[in-house]
XYZ file of C-alpha atoms in Angstrom:
352
model
C 32.471 5.799 -44.831
C 28.973 6.539 -43.540
C 26.535 3.840 -42.483
C 24.222 4.795 -45.344
C 27.056 4.542 -47.883
C 27.782 1.024 -46.640
C 24.076 0.186 -46.912
C 23.922 1.504 -50.489
C 27.066 -0.365 -51.548
C 25.672 -3.597 -50.105
C 22.414 -3.056 -51.965
C 24.247 -2.438 -55.253
C 26.445 -5.493 -54.722
C 23.358 -7.634 -54.143
C 20.979 -6.205 -56.753
C 23.066 -4.213 -59.233
C 23.164 -0.463 -60.006
C 20.273 1.707 -58.793
C 18.513 4.627 -60.432
C 19.217 8.183 -59.321
C 15.643 8.241 -57.984
C 16.261 5.220 -55.763
C 19.514 6.752 -54.557
C 17.807 10.041 -53.677
C 14.991 8.244 -51.861
C 17.441 6.282 -49.724
C 19.731 9.256 -49.083
C 16.907 11.561 -48.019
C 14.248 9.312 -46.507
C 15.804 6.061 -45.296
C 13.903 5.393 -42.021
C 16.993 5.420 -39.761
C 19.824 6.806 -41.909
C 18.121 9.317 -44.239
C 18.985 13.000 -44.281
C 15.476 14.349 -43.623
C 14.465 11.633 -41.161
C 17.410 12.155 -38.818
C 17.981 15.904 -38.485
C 16.856 19.519 -38.794
C 18.654 20.606 -41.982
C 17.753 24.304 -41.826
C 19.471 27.458 -40.653
C 23.008 28.465 -39.741
C 23.668 25.185 -37.967
C 22.138 23.136 -40.790
C 23.058 22.849 -44.454
C 20.814 25.403 -46.163
C 18.485 28.343 -45.489
C 15.101 28.805 -47.168
C 13.303 32.058 -47.983
C 10.988 31.982 -44.916
C 14.063 31.662 -42.663
C 15.685 34.665 -44.352
C 12.896 37.151 -43.626
C 9.349 37.290 -42.266
C 8.405 39.358 -45.326
C 8.361 36.272 -47.547
C 5.722 34.435 -45.508
C 3.681 37.560 -44.927
C 3.317 38.274 -48.631
C 2.627 34.643 -49.542
C -0.068 34.543 -46.841
C -1.742 37.709 -48.045
C -1.668 36.460 -51.650
C -3.447 33.254 -50.616
C -5.946 35.210 -48.505
C -6.750 37.481 -51.447
C -7.221 34.415 -53.669
C -9.638 33.060 -51.042
C -11.577 36.343 -51.065
C -11.598 36.426 -54.885
C -13.250 32.988 -54.878
C -16.059 34.065 -52.591
C -14.417 33.281 -49.228
C -15.476 29.622 -48.874
C -16.664 28.926 -45.326
C -14.368 25.930 -44.873
C -11.097 25.314 -46.690
C -7.755 23.545 -46.407
C -4.757 25.803 -45.782
C -1.887 23.522 -46.679
C 1.882 23.540 -46.981
C 4.091 20.898 -48.537
C 7.449 20.371 -46.832
C 6.933 23.034 -44.147
C 10.430 22.879 -42.630
C 10.370 24.319 -39.136
C 6.883 25.791 -39.606
C 8.237 29.317 -40.077
C 6.375 29.990 -43.315
C 2.996 28.826 -42.013
C 3.487 30.786 -38.775
C 4.169 33.947 -40.810
C 1.165 33.243 -43.067
C -1.122 32.958 -40.044
C 0.238 36.106 -38.415
C -0.115 38.162 -41.604
C -3.693 37.005 -42.252
C -5.085 37.549 -38.754
C -6.801 40.749 -39.874
C -8.508 39.152 -42.908
C -12.141 38.762 -41.750
C -13.227 35.137 -41.551
C -9.994 33.677 -42.968
C -8.775 31.969 -39.798
C -12.231 30.756 -38.834
C -12.597 29.026 -42.196
C -9.054 27.641 -42.414
C -8.064 24.080 -41.466
C -4.282 23.708 -41.411
C -2.805 20.625 -43.053
C 0.932 19.992 -43.447
C 2.540 17.357 -45.648
C 5.771 16.416 -43.871
C 7.876 13.231 -43.922
C 10.339 14.129 -41.152
C 9.388 13.264 -37.548
C 12.029 15.750 -36.345
C 10.508 18.612 -38.321
C 6.929 17.688 -37.409
C 7.781 18.432 -33.775
C 9.312 21.798 -34.682
C 6.222 22.669 -36.712
C 3.958 21.972 -33.740
C 6.115 24.286 -31.623
C 6.134 27.098 -34.197
C 2.487 27.073 -35.278
C 0.149 27.959 -32.450
C -2.904 26.353 -34.006
C -4.421 22.951 -34.612
C -2.478 21.035 -37.267
C -3.147 17.831 -39.181
C -0.032 16.150 -40.570
C 0.008 14.011 -43.711
C 2.606 11.735 -45.260
C 1.336 12.425 -48.794
C -0.908 14.915 -50.588
C -3.548 12.376 -51.577
C -4.963 12.347 -48.028
C -5.661 16.101 -47.990
C -9.396 16.856 -47.461
C -11.788 16.999 -50.385
C -12.621 20.706 -50.142
C -11.275 24.063 -51.392
C -7.473 24.015 -51.200
C -5.181 27.014 -50.723
C -1.641 25.707 -50.718
C 1.992 26.748 -50.765
C 4.966 24.546 -51.592
C 8.296 26.328 -51.090
C 11.388 24.270 -51.913
C 9.392 21.045 -51.846
C 9.554 19.751 -55.405
C 13.346 20.091 -55.663
C 13.811 17.247 -53.141
C 11.582 14.732 -54.940
C 13.523 11.860 -56.548
C 14.461 12.315 -60.206
C 15.632 9.970 -62.931
C 18.293 11.076 -65.397
C 18.635 10.034 -69.033
C 21.460 10.778 -71.474
C 20.488 10.941 -75.128
C 22.187 8.420 -77.399
C 22.158 7.935 -81.192
C 18.817 6.079 -81.203
C 17.556 6.070 -77.602
C 18.390 7.043 -74.047
C 20.888 5.734 -71.491
C 19.636 5.954 -67.909
C 22.194 7.374 -65.490
C 22.678 4.974 -62.596
C 24.527 4.721 -59.291
C 27.001 1.833 -59.340
C 30.016 0.652 -57.348
C 33.570 1.179 -58.555
C 36.682 0.400 -56.480
C 34.513 0.025 -53.392
C 32.925 3.479 -53.781
C 29.669 4.881 -55.159
C 30.061 5.948 -58.768
C 27.929 7.156 -61.668
C 27.377 4.814 -64.605
C 25.050 4.533 -67.594
C 22.662 1.752 -68.500
C 22.080 0.377 -71.989
C 20.554 2.539 -74.707
C 16.795 2.005 -74.696
C 13.729 3.789 -76.092
C 11.994 6.059 -73.582
C 8.514 6.924 -74.924
C 7.989 9.604 -72.251
C 10.970 11.503 -73.719
C 9.878 11.471 -77.370
C 8.932 15.142 -77.125
C 12.476 15.994 -75.997
C 14.085 14.912 -79.263
C 13.313 18.335 -80.745
C 15.289 20.347 -78.178
C 18.163 18.022 -77.227
C 21.265 16.692 -78.933
C 23.353 13.577 -78.371
C 24.911 13.208 -74.885
C 22.581 15.794 -73.327
C 20.940 14.824 -70.021
C 17.225 15.171 -69.364
C 15.624 14.677 -65.945
C 12.164 13.360 -65.128
C 10.331 13.332 -61.799
C 7.314 11.026 -61.582
C 6.560 11.909 -57.930
C 6.350 15.627 -58.819
C 3.926 14.819 -61.637
C 1.720 12.860 -59.214
C 1.739 15.602 -56.562
C 0.903 18.352 -59.068
C -1.882 16.200 -60.503
C -3.382 15.643 -57.044
C -3.215 19.344 -56.117
C -4.662 20.386 -59.463
C -7.544 17.918 -59.117
C -8.515 19.413 -55.746
C -8.481 22.913 -57.223
C -10.430 21.791 -60.306
C -13.097 20.026 -58.247
C -13.423 22.325 -55.210
C -11.651 25.606 -55.975
C -8.597 27.135 -54.375
C -5.091 28.093 -55.444
C -1.541 26.827 -55.095
C 1.760 28.714 -55.101
C 4.624 26.435 -56.154
C 7.946 28.156 -55.415
C 11.280 26.554 -56.204
C 14.478 26.804 -58.189
C 14.322 25.507 -61.728
C 12.895 26.549 -65.069
C 10.097 25.885 -67.537
C 11.763 22.744 -68.938
C 14.433 20.362 -67.630
C 17.721 20.444 -69.496
C 21.085 19.172 -68.296
C 22.382 17.566 -65.116
C 21.076 19.559 -62.128
C 21.596 16.963 -59.382
C 23.348 18.696 -56.484
C 24.189 18.322 -52.823
C 24.553 20.924 -50.068
C 26.496 20.302 -46.874
C 27.355 23.069 -44.380
C 26.016 25.647 -46.877
C 28.575 24.525 -49.495
C 28.112 22.453 -52.638
C 29.283 18.855 -52.343
C 29.474 15.721 -54.475
C 26.088 13.965 -54.083
C 27.829 10.576 -53.827
C 30.351 11.542 -51.140
C 28.216 11.672 -47.994
C 24.663 10.386 -48.646
C 22.478 10.805 -45.592
C 24.623 13.711 -44.401
C 23.923 16.245 -47.181
C 20.800 17.681 -48.807
C 20.383 16.284 -52.326
C 18.129 18.134 -54.765
C 17.557 18.867 -58.450
C 16.078 21.773 -60.369
C 12.318 21.683 -60.872
C 10.757 21.211 -64.305
C 7.820 23.622 -64.012
C 6.485 22.706 -67.451
C 5.911 19.138 -66.204
C 4.070 20.449 -63.127
C 1.836 22.672 -65.248
C 1.048 19.816 -67.646
C 0.250 17.463 -64.764
C -2.237 19.775 -63.050
C -5.803 19.449 -64.449
C -6.575 23.120 -63.759
C -5.360 26.496 -64.951
C -1.785 27.623 -64.374
C -0.059 30.990 -64.434
C 2.969 32.002 -66.424
C 6.252 31.206 -64.675
C 7.248 34.253 -62.630
C 10.696 34.974 -61.130
C 10.535 35.142 -57.332
C 11.894 38.685 -57.293
C 9.148 39.920 -59.636
C 6.512 38.027 -57.645
C 7.576 39.599 -54.343
C 7.983 43.105 -55.784
C 4.505 42.904 -57.328
C 3.118 41.976 -53.905
C 4.808 45.013 -52.325
C 7.910 43.679 -50.604
C 9.818 46.948 -50.967
C 7.232 49.132 -49.155
C 6.992 46.425 -46.491
C 10.781 46.360 -46.187
C 10.866 50.133 -45.826
C 8.207 50.038 -43.107
C 10.163 47.437 -41.138
C 13.449 49.277 -41.707
C 12.084 52.403 -40.042
C 12.192 50.559 -36.697
C 15.740 49.207 -37.111
C 19.288 50.472 -36.931
C 22.851 49.187 -36.827
C 23.460 45.498 -37.520
C 19.743 44.683 -37.467
C 19.106 47.206 -40.246
C 21.999 45.919 -42.350
C 20.778 42.343 -41.919
C 17.278 43.402 -42.983
C 18.589 45.155 -46.114
C 20.642 42.078 -46.997
C 17.578 39.848 -46.557
C 15.511 41.984 -48.936
C 18.291 41.832 -51.518
C 18.750 38.100 -51.128
C 15.057 37.392 -51.711
C 14.590 39.702 -54.702
C 17.839 40.561 -56.493
C 18.325 38.848 -59.876
C 21.833 37.754 -58.891
C 20.607 36.178 -55.651
C 17.291 34.275 -55.282
C 15.280 36.707 -57.417
C 15.797 34.938 -60.760
C 16.955 31.487 -59.661
C 13.652 30.833 -57.878
C 10.400 30.826 -59.798
C 6.693 30.867 -58.899
C 3.993 28.857 -60.652
C 0.397 29.356 -59.542
C -2.413 26.830 -60.005
C -6.029 28.046 -59.940
C -9.498 27.154 -61.298
C -10.281 27.302 -65.003
C -11.977 30.595 -65.889
C -10.639 32.066 -62.633
C -7.854 34.506 -61.920
C -4.397 33.630 -60.587
C -3.369 34.720 -57.079
C -1.850 38.200 -56.745
C 1.749 38.368 -57.945
C 1.123 35.955 -60.836
C -0.268 36.470 -64.338
C -2.364 34.131 -66.551
């Protein structure tokens, strides 16, 4: 039994069952035992691999899309170039490399990263050869034009889960049974924030909410509304939450979220409708990642890079292109939502 499991069981014994959100917060961000605060979770030796780690093409195209959005808005002389949950810094490093030739872009950009993990902050400083300002939360980002990317950030924010009953909703909780962590349900209560979900759910269905995601999207959207800019929110999920999507990844395999908290990545699918509703600015239609990347020209870029490769390197490159874009891989599972100013145009790759 892990130290964090013992800590969680002691907390439940003392205070009663905890929400799924509290469980996720402890499992991922406990100061000394949390998953993100104690390790580098990425890559072959970690538990999962993100799109920027799969191929440089992903970051290049995201960077050029943001640079074009900056140009379309008159190339503001000073702006925040931000990333939420930047991992090892690979995506931002690729963005900066791809945009070097955009006149004035680097001179105007001030790089700000929102990162909770001390371990990953160090890796980001090593990867990004530029001045960086780190933040714990989005609300401390500068009050100026904001051009932002969040790739696989919202999926790790703590969710609450509710199961529909005959007249109300039962919150799904984490309890203790036979000395182990176990799922349980609270009493049936009204949940005013879920009134709109009565039309598309039936009894016993689970709906997930994520208050932190709502707050982050609201903060980003307010910056864009007040100062201009654009945001690319890229994650797995769909337009509306439906069903139990809580999951854990350990050693690149799915695991029971309750088995090894603190030692596995715990995430949930993103409700993009909630993000769009929270942001007080315009939003694009929800675009599959594969369509987004193909629209930006990933296949010609892949062909150009392939011309310099052969053997195993070429096969790995082909596999990376497929993994990012194919509908049966990340192409349909991952979606892109863009935020941008009212009466403006969305970044390239997205449609109003």
